[in-house]
PDB file of C-alpha atoms and ligand atoms in Angstrom:
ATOM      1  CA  UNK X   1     -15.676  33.802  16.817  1.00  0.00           C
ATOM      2  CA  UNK X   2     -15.942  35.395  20.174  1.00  0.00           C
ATOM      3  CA  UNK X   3     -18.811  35.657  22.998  1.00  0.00           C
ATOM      4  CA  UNK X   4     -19.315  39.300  21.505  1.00  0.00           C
ATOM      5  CA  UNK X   5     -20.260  37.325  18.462  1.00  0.00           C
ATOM      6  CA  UNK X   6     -22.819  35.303  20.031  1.00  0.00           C
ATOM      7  CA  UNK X   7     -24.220  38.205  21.784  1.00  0.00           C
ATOM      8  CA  UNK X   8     -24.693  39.753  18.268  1.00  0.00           C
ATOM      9  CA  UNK X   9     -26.195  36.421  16.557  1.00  0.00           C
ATOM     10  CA  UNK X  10     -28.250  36.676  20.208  1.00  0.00           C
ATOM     11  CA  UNK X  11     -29.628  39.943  19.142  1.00  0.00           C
ATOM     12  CA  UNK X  12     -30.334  39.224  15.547  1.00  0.00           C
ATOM     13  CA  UNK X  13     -32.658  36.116  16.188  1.00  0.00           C
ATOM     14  CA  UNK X  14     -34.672  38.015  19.029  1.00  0.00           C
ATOM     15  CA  UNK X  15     -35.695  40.236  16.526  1.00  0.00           C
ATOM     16  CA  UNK X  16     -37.011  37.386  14.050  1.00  0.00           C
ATOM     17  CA  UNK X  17     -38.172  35.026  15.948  1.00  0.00           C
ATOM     18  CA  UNK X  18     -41.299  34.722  18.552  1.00  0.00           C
ATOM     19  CA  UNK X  19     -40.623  35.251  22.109  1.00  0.00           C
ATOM     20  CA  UNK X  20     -41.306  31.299  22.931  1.00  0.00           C
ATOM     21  CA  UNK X  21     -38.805  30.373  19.921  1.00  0.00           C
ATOM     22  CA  UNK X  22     -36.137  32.310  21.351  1.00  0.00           C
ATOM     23  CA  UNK X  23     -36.851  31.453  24.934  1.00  0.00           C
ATOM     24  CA  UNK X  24     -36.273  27.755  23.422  1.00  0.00           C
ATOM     25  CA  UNK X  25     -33.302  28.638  21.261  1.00  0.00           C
ATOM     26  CA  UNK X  26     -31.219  30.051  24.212  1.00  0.00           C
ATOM     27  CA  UNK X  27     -32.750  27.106  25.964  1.00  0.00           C
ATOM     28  CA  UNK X  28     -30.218  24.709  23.383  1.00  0.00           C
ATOM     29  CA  UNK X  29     -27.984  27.191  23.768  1.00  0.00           C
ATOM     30  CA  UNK X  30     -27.359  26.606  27.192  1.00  0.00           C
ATOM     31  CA  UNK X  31     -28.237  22.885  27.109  1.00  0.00           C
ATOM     32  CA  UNK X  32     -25.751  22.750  24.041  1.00  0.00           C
ATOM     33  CA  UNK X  33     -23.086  23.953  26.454  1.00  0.00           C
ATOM     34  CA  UNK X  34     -23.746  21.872  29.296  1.00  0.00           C
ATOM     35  CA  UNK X  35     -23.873  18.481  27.083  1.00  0.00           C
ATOM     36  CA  UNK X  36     -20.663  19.475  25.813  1.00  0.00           C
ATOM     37  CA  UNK X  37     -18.795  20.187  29.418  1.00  0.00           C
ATOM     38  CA  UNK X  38     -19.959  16.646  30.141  1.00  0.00           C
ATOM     39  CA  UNK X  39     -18.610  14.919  26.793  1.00  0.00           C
ATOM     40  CA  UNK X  40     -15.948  17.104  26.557  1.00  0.00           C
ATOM     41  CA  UNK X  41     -17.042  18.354  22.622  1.00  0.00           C
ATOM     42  CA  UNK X  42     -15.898  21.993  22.211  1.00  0.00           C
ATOM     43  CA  UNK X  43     -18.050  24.585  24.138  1.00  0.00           C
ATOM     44  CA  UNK X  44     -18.140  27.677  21.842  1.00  0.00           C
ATOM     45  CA  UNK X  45     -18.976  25.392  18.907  1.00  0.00           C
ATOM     46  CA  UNK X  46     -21.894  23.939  21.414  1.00  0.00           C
ATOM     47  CA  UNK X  47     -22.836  27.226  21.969  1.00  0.00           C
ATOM     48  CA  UNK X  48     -22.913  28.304  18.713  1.00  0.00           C
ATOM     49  CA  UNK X  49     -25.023  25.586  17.455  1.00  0.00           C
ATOM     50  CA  UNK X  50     -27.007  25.750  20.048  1.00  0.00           C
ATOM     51  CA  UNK X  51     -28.054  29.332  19.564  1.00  0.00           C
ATOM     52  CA  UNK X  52     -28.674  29.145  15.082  1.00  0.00           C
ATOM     53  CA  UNK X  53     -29.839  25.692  15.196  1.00  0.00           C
ATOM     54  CA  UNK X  54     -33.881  26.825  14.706  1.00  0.00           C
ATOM     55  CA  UNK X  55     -32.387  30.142  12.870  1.00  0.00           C
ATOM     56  CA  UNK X  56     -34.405  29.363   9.882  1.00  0.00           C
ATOM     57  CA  UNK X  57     -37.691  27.841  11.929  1.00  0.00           C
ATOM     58  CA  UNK X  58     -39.518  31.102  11.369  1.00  0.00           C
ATOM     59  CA  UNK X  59     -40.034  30.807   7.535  1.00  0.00           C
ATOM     60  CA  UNK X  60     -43.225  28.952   6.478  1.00  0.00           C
ATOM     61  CA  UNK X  61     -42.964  25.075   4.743  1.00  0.00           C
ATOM     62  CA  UNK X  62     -43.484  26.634   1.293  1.00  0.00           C
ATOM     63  CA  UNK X  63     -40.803  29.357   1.663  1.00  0.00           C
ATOM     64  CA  UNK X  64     -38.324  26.963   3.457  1.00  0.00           C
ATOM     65  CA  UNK X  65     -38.521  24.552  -0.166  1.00  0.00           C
ATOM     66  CA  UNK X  66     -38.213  27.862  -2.338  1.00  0.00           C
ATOM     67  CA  UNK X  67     -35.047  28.577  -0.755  1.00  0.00           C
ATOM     68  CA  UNK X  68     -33.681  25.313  -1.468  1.00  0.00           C
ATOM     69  CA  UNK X  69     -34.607  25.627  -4.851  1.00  0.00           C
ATOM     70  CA  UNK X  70     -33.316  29.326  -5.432  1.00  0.00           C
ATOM     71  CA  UNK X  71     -30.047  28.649  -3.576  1.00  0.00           C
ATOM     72  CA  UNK X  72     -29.571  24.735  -4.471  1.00  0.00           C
ATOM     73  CA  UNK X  73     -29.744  23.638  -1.261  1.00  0.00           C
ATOM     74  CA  UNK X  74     -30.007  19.892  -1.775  1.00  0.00           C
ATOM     75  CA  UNK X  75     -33.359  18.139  -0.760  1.00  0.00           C
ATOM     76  CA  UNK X  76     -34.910  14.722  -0.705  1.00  0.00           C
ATOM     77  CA  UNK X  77     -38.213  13.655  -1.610  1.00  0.00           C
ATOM     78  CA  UNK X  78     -39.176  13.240   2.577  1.00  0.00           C
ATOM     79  CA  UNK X  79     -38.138  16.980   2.575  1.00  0.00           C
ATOM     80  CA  UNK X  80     -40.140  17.515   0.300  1.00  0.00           C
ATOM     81  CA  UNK X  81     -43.496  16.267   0.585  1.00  0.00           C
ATOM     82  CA  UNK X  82     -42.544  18.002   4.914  1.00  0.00           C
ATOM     83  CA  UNK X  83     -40.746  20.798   3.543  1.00  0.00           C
ATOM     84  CA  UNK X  84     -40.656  22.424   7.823  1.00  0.00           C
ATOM     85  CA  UNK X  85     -37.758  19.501   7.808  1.00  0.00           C
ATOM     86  CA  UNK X  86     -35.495  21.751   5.919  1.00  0.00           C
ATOM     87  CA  UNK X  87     -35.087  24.219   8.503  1.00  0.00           C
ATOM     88  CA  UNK X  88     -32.275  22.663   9.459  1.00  0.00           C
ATOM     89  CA  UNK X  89     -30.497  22.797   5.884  1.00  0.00           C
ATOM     90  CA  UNK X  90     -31.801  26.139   5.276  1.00  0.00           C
ATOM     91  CA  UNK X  91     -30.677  27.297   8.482  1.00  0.00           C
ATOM     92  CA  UNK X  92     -27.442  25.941   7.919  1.00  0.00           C
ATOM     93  CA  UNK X  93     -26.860  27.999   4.755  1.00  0.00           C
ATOM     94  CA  UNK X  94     -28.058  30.680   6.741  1.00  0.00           C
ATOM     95  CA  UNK X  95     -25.838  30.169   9.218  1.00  0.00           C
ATOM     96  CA  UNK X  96     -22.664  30.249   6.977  1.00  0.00           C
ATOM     97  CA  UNK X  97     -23.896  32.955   4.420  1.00  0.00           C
ATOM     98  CA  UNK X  98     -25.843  35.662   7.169  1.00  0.00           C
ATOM     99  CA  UNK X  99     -23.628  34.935  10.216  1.00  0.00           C
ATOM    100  CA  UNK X 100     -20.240  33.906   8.978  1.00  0.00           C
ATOM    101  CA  UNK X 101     -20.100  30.487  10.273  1.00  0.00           C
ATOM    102  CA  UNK X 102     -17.710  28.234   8.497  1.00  0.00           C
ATOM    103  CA  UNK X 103     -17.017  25.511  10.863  1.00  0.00           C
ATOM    104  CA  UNK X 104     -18.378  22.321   8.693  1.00  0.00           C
ATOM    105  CA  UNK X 105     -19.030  20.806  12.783  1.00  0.00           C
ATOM    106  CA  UNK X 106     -21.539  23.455  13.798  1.00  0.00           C
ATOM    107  CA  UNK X 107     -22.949  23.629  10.491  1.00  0.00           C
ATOM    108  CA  UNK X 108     -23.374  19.995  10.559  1.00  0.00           C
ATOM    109  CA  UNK X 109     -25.074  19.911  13.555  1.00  0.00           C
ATOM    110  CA  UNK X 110     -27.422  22.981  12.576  1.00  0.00           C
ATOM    111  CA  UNK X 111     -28.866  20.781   9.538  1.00  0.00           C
ATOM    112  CA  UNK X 112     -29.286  17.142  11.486  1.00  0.00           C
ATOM    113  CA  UNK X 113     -30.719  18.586  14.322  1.00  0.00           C
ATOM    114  CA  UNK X 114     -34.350  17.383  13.089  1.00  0.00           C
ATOM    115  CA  UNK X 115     -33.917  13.599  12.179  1.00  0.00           C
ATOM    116  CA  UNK X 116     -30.787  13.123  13.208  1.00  0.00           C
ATOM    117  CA  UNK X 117     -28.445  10.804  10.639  1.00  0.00           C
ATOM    118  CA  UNK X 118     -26.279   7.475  11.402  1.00  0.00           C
ATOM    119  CA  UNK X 119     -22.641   8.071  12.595  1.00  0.00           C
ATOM    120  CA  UNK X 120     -23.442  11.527  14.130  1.00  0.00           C
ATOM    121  CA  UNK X 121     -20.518  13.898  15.080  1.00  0.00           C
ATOM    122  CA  UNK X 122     -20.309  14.331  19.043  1.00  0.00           C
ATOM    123  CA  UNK X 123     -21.131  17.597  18.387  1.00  0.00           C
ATOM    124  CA  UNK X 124     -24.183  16.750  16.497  1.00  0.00           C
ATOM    125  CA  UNK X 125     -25.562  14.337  18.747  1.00  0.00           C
ATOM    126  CA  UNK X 126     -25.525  16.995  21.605  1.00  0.00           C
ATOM    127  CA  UNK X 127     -27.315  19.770  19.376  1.00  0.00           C
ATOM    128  CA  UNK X 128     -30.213  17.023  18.601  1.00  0.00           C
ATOM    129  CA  UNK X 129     -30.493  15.601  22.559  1.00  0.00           C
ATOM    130  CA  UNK X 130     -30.791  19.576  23.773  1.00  0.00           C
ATOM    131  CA  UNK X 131     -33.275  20.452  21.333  1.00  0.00           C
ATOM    132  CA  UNK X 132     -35.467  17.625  22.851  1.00  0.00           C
ATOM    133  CA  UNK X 133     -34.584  18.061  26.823  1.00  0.00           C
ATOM    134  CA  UNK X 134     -33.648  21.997  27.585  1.00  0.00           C
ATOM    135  CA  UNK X 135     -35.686  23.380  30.136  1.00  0.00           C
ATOM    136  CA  UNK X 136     -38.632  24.810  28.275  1.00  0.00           C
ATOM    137  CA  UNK X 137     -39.505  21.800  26.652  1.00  0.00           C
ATOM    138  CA  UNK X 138     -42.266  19.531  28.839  1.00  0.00           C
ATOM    139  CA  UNK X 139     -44.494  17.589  26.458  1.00  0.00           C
ATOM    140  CA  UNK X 140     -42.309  14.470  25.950  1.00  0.00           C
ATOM    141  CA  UNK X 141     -43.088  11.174  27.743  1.00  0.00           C
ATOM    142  CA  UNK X 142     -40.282  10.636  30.936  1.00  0.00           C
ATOM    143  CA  UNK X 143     -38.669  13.766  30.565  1.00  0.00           C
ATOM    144  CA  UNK X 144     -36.888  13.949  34.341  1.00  0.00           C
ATOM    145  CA  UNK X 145     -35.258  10.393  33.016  1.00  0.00           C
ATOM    146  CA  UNK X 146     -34.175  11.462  29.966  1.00  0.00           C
ATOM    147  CA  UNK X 147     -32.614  14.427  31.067  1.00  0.00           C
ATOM    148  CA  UNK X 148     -30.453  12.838  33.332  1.00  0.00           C
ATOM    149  CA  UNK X 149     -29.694   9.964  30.551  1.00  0.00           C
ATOM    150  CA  UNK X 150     -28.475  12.614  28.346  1.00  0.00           C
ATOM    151  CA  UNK X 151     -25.764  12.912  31.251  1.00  0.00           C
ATOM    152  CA  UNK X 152     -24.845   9.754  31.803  1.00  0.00           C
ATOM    153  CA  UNK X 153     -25.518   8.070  28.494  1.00  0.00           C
ATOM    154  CA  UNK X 154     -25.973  10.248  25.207  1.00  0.00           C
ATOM    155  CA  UNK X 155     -26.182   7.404  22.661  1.00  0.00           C
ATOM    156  CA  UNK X 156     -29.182   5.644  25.070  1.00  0.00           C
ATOM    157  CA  UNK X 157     -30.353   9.149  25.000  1.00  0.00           C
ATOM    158  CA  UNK X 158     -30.307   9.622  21.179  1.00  0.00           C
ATOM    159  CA  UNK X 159     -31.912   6.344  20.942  1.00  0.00           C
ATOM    160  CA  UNK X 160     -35.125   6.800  23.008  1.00  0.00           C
ATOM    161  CA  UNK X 161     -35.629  10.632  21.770  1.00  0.00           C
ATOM    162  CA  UNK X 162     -35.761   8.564  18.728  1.00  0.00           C
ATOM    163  CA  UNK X 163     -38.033   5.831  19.615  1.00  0.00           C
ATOM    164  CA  UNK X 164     -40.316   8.615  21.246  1.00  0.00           C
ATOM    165  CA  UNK X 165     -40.178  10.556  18.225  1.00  0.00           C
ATOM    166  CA  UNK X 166     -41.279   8.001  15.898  1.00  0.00           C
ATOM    167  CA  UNK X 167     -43.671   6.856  18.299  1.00  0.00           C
ATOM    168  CA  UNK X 168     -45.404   9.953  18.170  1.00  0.00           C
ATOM    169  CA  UNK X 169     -45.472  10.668  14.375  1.00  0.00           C
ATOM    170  CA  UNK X 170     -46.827   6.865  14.089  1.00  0.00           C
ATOM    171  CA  UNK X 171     -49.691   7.840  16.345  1.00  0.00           C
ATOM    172  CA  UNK X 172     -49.776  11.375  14.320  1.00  0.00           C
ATOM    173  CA  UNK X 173     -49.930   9.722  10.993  1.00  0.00           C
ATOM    174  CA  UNK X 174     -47.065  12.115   9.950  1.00  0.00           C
ATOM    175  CA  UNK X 175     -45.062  11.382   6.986  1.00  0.00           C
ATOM    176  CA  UNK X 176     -41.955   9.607   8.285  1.00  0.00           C
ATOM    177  CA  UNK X 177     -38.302  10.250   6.858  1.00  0.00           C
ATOM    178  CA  UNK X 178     -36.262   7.762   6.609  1.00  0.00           C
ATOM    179  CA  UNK X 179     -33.071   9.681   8.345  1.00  0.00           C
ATOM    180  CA  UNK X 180     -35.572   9.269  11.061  1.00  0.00           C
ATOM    181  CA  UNK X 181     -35.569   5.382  11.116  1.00  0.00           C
ATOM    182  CA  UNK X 182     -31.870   4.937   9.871  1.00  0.00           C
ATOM    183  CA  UNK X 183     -30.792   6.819  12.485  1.00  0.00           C
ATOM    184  CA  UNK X 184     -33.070   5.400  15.201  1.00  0.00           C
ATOM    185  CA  UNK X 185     -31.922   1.457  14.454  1.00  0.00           C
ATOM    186  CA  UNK X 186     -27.895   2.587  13.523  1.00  0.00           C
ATOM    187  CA  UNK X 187     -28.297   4.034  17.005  1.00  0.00           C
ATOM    188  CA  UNK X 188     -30.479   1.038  18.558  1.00  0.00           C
ATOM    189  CA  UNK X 189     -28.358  -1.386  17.224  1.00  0.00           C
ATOM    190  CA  UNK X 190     -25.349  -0.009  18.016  1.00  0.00           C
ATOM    191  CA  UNK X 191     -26.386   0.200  21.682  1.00  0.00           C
ATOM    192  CA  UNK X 192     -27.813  -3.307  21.650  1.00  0.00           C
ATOM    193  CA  UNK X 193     -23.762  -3.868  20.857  1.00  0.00           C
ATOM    194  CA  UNK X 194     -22.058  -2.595  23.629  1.00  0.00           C
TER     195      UNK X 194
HETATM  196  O1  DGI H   1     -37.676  22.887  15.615  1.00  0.00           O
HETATM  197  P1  DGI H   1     -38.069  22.301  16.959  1.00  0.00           P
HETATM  198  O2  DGI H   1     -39.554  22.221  17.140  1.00  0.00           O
HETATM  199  O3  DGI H   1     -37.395  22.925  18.107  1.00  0.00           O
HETATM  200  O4  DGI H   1     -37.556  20.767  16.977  1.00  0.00           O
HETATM  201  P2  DGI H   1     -37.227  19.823  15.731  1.00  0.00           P
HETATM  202  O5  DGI H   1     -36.464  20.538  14.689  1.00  0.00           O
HETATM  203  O6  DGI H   1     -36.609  18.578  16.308  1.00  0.00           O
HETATM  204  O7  DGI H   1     -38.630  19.479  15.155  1.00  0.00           O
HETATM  205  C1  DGI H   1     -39.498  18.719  15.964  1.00  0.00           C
HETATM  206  C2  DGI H   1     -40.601  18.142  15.152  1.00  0.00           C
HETATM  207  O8  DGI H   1     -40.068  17.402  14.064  1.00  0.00           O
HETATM  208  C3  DGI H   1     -41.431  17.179  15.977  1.00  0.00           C
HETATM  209  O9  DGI H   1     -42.798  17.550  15.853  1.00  0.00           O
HETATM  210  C4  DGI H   1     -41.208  15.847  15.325  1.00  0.00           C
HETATM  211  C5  DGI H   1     -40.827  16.250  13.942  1.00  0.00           C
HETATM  212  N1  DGI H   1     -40.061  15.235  13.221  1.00  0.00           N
HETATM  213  C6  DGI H   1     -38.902  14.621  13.569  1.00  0.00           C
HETATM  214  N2  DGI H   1     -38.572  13.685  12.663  1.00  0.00           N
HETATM  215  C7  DGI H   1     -39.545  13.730  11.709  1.00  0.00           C
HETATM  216  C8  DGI H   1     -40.477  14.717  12.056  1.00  0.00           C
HETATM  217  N3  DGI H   1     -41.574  15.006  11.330  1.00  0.00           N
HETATM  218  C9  DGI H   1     -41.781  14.295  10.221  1.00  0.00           C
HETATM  219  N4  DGI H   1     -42.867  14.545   9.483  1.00  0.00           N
HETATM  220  N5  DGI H   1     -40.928  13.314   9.824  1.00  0.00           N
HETATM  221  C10 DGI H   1     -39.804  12.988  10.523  1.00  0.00           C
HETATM  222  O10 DGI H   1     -39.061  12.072  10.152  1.00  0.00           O
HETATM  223 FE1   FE H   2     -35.776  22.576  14.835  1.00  0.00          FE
HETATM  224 FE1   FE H   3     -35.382  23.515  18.238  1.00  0.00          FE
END
């Protein structure tokens, strides 16, 4: 994989997804690479995960759990009844089988990027905190804060994207998966440990 390869994956998702998607995907791009110069995780993997990690966001709910089924994509029964969580599987599938990706690491990140899991790579932990923070982003609660967290602390910042997350879908009265949770108290706990 090169930077001409980026440019081309670049060119492919501008033509499927919206202009605000994009603007947001090059967004964790960018944010992707930044995280990584600071942690010191490998910046063309960033990159790449960055850019394909919402490759797959475009396809409706219903489509997203047809996929699964037609290319045995494994799901659980919280992906199901919210099928728009599987656009990070799906996109990871995508990633490997319509741009060539085989690194398990950026693949990895591509399908956690929603929920998150326990024991998340570095690489994966970037992907999910740049998907919340890059630039274009400006609903969250203490945004300024957490962007400079992400900086100077990535597992506080994992946990209060979390806690914020939850937060919200509590108030929304959103099904809840429980990779949400686990991965909000393995990361709560472990910071309650250091
Ligand atoms: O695809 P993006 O919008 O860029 O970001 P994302 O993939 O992190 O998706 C964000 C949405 O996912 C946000 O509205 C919160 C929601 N979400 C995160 N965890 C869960 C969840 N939604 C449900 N129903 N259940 C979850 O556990
Ligand atoms: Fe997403
Ligand atoms: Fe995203």
């Amino acid at each position: 994989m090169s930077f001409k390869d980026l440019d081309e994956i670049e060119k492919e998702l501008k033509k499927i997804q919206n202009e605000k998607r994009f603007r947001h995907t090059t967004g964790v791009e960018y944010t992707s690479a930044c995280l990584a110069m600071r942690w010191g995780a490998d910046l063309h993997k960033a990159l790449l995960a960055g850019l394909l990690h919402d490759c797959a966001k475009h396809m409706k709910p219903q489509d997203l759990l047809k996929e699964c089924i037609e290319k045995k994509i494994p799901y659980t029964k919280a992906q199901e009844r919210s099928p728009f969580l599987l656009h990070g599987p799906v996109g990871a599938y995508f990633a490997r089988n319509k741009y060539g990706v085989k690194d398990q690491e950026v693949l990895g990140a591509i399908t956690w990027h929603t929920t998150g899991r326990p024991g998340m790579t570095l690489l994966e932990k970037i992907v999910f905190t740049a998907d919340y923070i890059e630039p274009g982003r400006d609903q969250a609660p203490d945004l300024e804060r957490l962007r400079q967290m992400a900086f100077t602390d990535l597992d506080g910042a994992v946990v209060l994207i979390l806690r914020q997350t939850l937060d919200y879908l509590e108030e929304s009265g959103a099904q809840i998966d429980p990779m949400t949770r686990d991965t909000y108290e393995y990361y709560r706990k472990m910071k309650r440990e250091v």
